Short mmCIF file of N, CA and C in Angstrom, two decimals:
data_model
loop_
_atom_site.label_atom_id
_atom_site.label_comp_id
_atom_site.label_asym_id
_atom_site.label_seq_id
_atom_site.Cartn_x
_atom_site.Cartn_y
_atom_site.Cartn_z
N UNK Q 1 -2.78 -52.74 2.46
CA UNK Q 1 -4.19 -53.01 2.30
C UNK Q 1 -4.38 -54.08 1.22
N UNK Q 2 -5.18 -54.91 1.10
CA UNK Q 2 -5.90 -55.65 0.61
C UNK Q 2 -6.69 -55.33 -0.81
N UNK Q 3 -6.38 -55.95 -1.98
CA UNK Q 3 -6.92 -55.66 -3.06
C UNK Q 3 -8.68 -55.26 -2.83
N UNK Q 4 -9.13 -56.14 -1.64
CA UNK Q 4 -10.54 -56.00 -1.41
C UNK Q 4 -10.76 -55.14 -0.49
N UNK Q 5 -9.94 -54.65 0.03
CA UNK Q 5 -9.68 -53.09 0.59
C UNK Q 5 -9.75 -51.80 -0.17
N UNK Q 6 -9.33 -51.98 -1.41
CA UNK Q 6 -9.25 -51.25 -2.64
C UNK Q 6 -10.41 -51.22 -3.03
N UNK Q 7 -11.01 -51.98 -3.59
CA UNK Q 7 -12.31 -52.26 -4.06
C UNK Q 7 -13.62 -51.22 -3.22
N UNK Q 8 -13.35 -52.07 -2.07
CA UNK Q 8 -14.56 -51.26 -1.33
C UNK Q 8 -14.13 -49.53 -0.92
N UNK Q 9 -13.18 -49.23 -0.66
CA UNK Q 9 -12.79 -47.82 -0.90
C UNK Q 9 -13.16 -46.93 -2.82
N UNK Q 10 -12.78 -47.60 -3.43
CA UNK Q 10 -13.47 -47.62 -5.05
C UNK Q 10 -14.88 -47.43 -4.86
N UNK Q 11 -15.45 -48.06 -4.04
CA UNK Q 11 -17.11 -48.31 -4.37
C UNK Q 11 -17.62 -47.56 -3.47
N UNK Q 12 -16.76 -46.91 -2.33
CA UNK Q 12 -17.29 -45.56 -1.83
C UNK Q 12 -17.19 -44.35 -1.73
N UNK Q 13 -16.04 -43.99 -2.58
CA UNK Q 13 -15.80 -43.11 -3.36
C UNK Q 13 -17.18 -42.44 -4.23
N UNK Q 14 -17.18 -43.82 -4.74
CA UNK Q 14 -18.33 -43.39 -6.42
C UNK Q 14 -19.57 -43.32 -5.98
N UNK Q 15 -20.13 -43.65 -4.74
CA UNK Q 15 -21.39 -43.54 -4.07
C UNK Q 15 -21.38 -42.25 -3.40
N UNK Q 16 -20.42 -41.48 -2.87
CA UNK Q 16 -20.21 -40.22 -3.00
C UNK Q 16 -20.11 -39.19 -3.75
N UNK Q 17 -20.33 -39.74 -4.91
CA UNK Q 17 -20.21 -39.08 -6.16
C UNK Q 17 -21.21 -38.76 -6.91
N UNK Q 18 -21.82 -40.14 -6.52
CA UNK Q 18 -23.20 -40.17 -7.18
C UNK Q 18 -24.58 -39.37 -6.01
N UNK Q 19 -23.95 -39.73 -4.98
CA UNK Q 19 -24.83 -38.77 -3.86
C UNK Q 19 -24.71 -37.46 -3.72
N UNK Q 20 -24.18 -37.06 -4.31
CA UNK Q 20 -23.18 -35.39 -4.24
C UNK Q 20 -22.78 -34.76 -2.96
N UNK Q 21 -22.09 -35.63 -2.86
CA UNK Q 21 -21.15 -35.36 -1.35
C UNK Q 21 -20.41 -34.56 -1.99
N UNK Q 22 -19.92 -34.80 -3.11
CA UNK Q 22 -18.60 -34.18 -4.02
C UNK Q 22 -18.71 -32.73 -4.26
N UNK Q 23 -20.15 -32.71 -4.12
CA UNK Q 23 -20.32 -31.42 -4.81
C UNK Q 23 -20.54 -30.39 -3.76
N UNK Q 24 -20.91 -30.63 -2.60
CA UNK Q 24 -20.72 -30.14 -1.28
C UNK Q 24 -19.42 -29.53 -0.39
N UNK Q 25 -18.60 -30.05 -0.61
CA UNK Q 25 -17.33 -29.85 -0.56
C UNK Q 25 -16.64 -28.75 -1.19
N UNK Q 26 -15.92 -28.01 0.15
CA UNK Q 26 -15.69 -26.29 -1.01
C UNK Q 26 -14.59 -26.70 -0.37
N UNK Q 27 -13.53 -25.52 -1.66
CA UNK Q 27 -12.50 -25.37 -1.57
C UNK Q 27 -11.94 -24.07 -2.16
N UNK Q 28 -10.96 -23.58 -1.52
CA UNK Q 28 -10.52 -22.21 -1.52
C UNK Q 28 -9.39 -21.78 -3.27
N UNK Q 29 -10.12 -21.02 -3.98
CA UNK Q 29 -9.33 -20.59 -5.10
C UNK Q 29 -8.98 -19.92 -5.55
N UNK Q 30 -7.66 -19.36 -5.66
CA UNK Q 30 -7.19 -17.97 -5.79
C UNK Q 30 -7.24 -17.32 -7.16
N UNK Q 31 -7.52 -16.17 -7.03
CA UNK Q 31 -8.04 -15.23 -8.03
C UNK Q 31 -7.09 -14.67 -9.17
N UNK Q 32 -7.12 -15.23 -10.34
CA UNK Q 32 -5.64 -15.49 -11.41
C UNK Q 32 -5.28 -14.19 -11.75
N UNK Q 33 -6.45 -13.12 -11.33
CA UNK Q 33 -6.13 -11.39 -11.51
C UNK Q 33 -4.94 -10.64 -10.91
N UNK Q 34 -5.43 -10.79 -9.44
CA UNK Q 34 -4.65 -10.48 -8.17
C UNK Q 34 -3.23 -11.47 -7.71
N UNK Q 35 -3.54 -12.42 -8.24
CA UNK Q 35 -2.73 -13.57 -7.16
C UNK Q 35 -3.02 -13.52 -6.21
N UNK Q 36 -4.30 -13.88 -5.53
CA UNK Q 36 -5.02 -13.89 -3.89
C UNK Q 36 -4.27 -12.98 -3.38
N UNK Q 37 -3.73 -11.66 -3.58
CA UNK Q 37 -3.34 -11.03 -2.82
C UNK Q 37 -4.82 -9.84 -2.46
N UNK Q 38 -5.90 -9.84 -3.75
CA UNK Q 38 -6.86 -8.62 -3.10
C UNK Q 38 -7.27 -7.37 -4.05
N UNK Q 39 -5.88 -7.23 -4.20
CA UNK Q 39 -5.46 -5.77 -4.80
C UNK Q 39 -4.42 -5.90 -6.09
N UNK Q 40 -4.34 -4.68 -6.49
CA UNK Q 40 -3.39 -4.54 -8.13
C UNK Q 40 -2.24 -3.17 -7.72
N UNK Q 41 -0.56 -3.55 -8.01
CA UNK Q 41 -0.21 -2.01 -7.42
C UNK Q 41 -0.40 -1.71 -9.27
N UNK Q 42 0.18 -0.51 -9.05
CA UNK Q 42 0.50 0.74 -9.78
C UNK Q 42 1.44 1.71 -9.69
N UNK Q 43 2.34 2.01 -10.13
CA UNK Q 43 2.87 3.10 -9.96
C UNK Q 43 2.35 4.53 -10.29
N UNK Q 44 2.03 5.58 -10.12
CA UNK Q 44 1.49 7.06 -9.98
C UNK Q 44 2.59 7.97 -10.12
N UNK Q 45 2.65 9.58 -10.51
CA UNK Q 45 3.14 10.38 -10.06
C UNK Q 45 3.09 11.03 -8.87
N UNK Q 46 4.26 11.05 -8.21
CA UNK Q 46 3.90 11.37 -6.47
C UNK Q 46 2.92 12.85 -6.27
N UNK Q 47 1.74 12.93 -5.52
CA UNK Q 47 1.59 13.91 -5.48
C UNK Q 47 2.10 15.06 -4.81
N UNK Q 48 3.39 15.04 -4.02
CA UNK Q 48 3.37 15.68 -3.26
C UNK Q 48 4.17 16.69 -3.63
N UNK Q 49 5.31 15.89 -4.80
CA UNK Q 49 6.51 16.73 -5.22
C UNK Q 49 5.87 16.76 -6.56
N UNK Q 50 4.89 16.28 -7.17
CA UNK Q 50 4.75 16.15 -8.40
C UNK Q 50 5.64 15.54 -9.54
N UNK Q 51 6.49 14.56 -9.23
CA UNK Q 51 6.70 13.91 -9.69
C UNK Q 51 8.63 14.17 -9.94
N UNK Q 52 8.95 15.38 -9.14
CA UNK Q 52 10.42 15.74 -9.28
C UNK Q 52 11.27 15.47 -7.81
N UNK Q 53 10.62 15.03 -7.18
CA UNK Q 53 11.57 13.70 -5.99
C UNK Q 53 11.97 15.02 -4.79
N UNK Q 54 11.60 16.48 -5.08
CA UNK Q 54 12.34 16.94 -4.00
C UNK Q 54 11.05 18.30 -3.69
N UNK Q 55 10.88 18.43 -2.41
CA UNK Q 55 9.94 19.86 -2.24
C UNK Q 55 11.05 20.63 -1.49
N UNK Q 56 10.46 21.76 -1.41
CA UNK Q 56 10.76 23.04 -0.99
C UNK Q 56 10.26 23.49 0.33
N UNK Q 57 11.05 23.52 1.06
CA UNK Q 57 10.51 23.49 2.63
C UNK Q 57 11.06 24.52 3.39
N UNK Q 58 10.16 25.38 4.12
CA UNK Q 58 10.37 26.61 4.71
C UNK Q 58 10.39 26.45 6.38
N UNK Q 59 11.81 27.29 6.84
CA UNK Q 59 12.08 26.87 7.94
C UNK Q 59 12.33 27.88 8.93
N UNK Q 60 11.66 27.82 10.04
CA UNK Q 60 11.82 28.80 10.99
C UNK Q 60 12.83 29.21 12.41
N UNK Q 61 14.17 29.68 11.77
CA UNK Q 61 15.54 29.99 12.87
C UNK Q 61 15.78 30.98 13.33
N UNK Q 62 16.65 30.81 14.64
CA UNK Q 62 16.88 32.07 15.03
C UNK Q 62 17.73 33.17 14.23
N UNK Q 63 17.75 34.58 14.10
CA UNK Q 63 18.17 35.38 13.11
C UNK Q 63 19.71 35.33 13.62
N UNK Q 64 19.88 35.04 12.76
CA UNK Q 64 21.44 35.32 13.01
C UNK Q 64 22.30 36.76 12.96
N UNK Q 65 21.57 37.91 12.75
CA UNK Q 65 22.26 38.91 12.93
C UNK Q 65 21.83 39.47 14.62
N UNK Q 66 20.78 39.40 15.15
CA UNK Q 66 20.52 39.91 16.02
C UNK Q 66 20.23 38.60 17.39
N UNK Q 67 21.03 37.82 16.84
CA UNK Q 67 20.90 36.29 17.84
C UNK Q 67 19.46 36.02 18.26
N UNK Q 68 18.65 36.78 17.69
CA UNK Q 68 17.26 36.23 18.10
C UNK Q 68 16.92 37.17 18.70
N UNK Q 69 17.27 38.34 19.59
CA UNK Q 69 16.72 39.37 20.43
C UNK Q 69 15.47 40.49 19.56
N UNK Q 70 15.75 40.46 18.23
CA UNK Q 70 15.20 41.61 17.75
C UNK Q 70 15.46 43.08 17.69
N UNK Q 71 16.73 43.06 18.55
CA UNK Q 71 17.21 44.25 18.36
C UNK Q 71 18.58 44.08 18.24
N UNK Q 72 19.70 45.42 17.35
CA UNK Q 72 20.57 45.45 17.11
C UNK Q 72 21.57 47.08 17.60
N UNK Q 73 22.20 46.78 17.59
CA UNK Q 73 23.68 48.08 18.26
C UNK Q 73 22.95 48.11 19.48
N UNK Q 74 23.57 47.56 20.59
CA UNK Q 74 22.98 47.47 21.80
C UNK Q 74 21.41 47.74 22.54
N UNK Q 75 20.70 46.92 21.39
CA UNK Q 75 19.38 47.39 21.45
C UNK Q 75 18.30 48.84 20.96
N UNK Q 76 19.30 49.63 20.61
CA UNK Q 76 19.11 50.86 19.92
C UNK Q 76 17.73 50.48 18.94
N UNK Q 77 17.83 49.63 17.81
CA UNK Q 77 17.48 49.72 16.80
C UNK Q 77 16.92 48.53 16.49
N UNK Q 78 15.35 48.11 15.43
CA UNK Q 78 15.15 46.97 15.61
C UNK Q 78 15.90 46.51 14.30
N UNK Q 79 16.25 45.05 14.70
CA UNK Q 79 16.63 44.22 13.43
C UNK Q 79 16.47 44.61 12.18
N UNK Q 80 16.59 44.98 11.34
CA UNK Q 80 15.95 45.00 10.00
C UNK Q 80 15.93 43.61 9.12
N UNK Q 81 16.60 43.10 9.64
CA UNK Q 81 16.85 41.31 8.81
C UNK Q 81 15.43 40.78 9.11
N UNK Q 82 15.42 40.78 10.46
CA UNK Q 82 13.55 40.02 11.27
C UNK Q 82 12.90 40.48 11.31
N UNK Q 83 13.18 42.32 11.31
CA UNK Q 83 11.79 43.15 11.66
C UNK Q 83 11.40 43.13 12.90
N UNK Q 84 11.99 42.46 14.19
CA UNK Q 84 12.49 42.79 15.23
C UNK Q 84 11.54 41.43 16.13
N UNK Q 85 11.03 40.97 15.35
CA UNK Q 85 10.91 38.95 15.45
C UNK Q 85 11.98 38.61 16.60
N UNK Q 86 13.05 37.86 16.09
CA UNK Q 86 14.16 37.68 16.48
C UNK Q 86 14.49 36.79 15.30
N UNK Q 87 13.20 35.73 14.35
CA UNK Q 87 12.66 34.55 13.51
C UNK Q 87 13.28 35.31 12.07
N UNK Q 88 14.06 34.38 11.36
CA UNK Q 88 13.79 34.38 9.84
C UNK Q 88 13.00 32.87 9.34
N UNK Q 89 12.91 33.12 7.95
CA UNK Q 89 12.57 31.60 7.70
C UNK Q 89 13.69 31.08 6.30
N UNK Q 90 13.78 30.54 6.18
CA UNK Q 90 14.78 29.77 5.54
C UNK Q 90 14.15 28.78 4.35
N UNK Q 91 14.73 28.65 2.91
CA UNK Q 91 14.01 28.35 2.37
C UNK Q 91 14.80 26.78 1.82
N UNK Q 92 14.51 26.19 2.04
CA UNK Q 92 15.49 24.84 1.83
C UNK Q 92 14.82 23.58 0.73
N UNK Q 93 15.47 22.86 0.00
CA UNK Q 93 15.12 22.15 -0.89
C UNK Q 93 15.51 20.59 -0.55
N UNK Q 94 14.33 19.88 -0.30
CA UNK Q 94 14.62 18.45 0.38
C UNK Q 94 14.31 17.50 0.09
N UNK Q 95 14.79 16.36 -0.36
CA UNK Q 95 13.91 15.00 -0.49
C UNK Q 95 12.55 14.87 -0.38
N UNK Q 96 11.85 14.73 -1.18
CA UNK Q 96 10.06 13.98 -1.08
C UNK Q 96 10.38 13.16 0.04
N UNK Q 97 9.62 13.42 1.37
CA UNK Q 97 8.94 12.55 2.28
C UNK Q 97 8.20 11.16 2.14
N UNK Q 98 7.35 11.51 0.88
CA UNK Q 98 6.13 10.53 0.47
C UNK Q 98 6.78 9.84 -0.46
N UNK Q 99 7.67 10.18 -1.57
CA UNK Q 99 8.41 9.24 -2.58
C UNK Q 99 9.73 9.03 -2.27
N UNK Q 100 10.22 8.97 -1.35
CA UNK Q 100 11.95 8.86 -0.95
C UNK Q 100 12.70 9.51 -2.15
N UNK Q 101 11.89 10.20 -3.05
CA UNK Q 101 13.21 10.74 -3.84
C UNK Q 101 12.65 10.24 -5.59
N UNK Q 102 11.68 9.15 -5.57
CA UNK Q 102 11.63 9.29 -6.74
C UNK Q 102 10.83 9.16 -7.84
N UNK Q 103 10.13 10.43 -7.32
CA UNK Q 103 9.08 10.92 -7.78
C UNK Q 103 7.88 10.21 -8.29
N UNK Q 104 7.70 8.92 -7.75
CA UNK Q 104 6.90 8.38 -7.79
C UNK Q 104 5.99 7.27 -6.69
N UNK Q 105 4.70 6.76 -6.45
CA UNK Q 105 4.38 6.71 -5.45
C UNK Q 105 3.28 5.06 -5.66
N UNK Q 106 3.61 4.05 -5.07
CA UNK Q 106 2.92 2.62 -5.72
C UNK Q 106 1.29 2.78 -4.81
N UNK Q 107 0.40 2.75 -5.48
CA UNK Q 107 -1.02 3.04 -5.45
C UNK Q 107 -1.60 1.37 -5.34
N UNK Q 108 -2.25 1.07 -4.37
CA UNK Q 108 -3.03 -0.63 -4.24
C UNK Q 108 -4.91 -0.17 -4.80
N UNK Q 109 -4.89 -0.51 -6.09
CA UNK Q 109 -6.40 -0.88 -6.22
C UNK Q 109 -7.22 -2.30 -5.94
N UNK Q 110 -7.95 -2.11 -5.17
CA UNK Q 110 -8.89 -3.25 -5.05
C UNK Q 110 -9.03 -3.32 -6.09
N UNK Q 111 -8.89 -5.32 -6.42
CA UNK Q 111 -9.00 -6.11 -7.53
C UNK Q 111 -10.65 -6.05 -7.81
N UNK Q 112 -11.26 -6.08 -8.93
CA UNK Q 112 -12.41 -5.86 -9.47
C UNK Q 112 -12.99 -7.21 -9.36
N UNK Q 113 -12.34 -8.13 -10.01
CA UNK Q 113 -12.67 -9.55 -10.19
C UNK Q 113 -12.83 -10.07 -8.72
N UNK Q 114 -12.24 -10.18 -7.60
CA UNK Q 114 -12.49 -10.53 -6.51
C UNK Q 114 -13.14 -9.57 -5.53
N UNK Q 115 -12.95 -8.78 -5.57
CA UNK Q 115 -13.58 -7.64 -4.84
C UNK Q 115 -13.06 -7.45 -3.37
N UNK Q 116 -11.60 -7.96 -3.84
CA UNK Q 116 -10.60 -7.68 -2.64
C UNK Q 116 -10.41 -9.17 -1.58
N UNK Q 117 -11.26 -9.70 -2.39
CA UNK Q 117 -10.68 -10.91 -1.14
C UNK Q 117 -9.58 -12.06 -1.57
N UNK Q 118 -9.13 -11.94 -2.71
CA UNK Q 118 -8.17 -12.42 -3.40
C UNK Q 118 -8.70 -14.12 -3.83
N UNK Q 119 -9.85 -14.24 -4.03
CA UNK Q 119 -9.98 -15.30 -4.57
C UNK Q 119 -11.91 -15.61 -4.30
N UNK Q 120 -12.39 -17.11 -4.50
CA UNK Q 120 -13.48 -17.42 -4.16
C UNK Q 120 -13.49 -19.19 -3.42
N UNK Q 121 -14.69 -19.24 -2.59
CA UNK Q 121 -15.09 -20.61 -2.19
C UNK Q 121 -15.28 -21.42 -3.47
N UNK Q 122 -15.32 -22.24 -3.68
CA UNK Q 122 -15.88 -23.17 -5.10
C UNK Q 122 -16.22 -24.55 -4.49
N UNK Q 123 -16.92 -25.02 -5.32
CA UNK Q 123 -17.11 -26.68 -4.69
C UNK Q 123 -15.88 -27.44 -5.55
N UNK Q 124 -15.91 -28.55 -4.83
CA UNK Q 124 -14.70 -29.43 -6.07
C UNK Q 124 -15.14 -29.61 -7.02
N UNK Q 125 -16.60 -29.86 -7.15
CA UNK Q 125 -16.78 -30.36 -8.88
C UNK Q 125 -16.51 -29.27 -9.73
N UNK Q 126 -16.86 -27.94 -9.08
CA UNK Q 126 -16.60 -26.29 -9.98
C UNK Q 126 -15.33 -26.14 -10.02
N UNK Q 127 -13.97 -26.40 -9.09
CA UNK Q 127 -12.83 -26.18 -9.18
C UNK Q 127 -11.99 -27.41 -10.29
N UNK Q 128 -12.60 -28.80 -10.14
CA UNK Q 128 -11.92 -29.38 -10.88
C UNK Q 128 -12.61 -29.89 -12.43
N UNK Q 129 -13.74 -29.20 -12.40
CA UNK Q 129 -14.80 -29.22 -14.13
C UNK Q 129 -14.97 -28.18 -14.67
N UNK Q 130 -14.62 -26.95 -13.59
CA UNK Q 130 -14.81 -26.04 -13.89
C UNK Q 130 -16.55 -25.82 -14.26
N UNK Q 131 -17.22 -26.12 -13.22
CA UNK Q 131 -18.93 -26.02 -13.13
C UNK Q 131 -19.28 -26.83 -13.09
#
């Protein structure tokens, strides 16, 4: 281009400037709280195990003395293990579901400052004058 190519691009620039074209013009700016992501994590105590990575979980099998029938010495007599169910329950200690184990659980709060949308519209003159 042409020095007088320059010029007149220069001189319509600044007539845009002065017309507030400039100021019309939005542009997208992310929110220095969140990092345009929205939200803030956290880590919590898990509620589920309370914070010790493993619950206690009760389980319902067949009785193993009376194979499940409910009765025992050729049916004579009921189980006394099941009470003549055929069911015990079993009491077993297992990994937190909700914390894989460790005892804790990452919580997303909506960012306050954005109000979850991870940032705001601005015009250029507000993004680059800051107002």
């Amino acid at each position: 281009m042409s020095s007088r190519t320059y010029a007149i691009l220069g001189i319509v620039a600044l007539a845009f400037v002065v017309l507030g074209i400039l100021f019309t013009v939005e542009t997208w700016v992310e929110c220095p709280h969140c990092d345009g992501r929205g939200y803030n994590t956290r880590k919590m105590t898990c509620p589920q195990c309370n914070g010790e990575g493993t619950v206690v979980v009760e389980k319902k099998q067949v009785c193993p003395t009376c194979d499940g029938t409910g009765r025992i010495l050729g049916g004579l007599f009921t189980c006394t293990r099941c009470k003549g169910t055929g069911w015990i329950y079993v009491t077993e200690i297992e990994t937190c579901p909700k914390c894989q184990g460790s005892g804790y659980v990452t919580v997303k709060d909506t960012c306050p400052y954005c109000n979850g949308r991870g940032g705001k519209s601005v015009s250029l003159w507000e993004a680059w004058f800051g107002g």
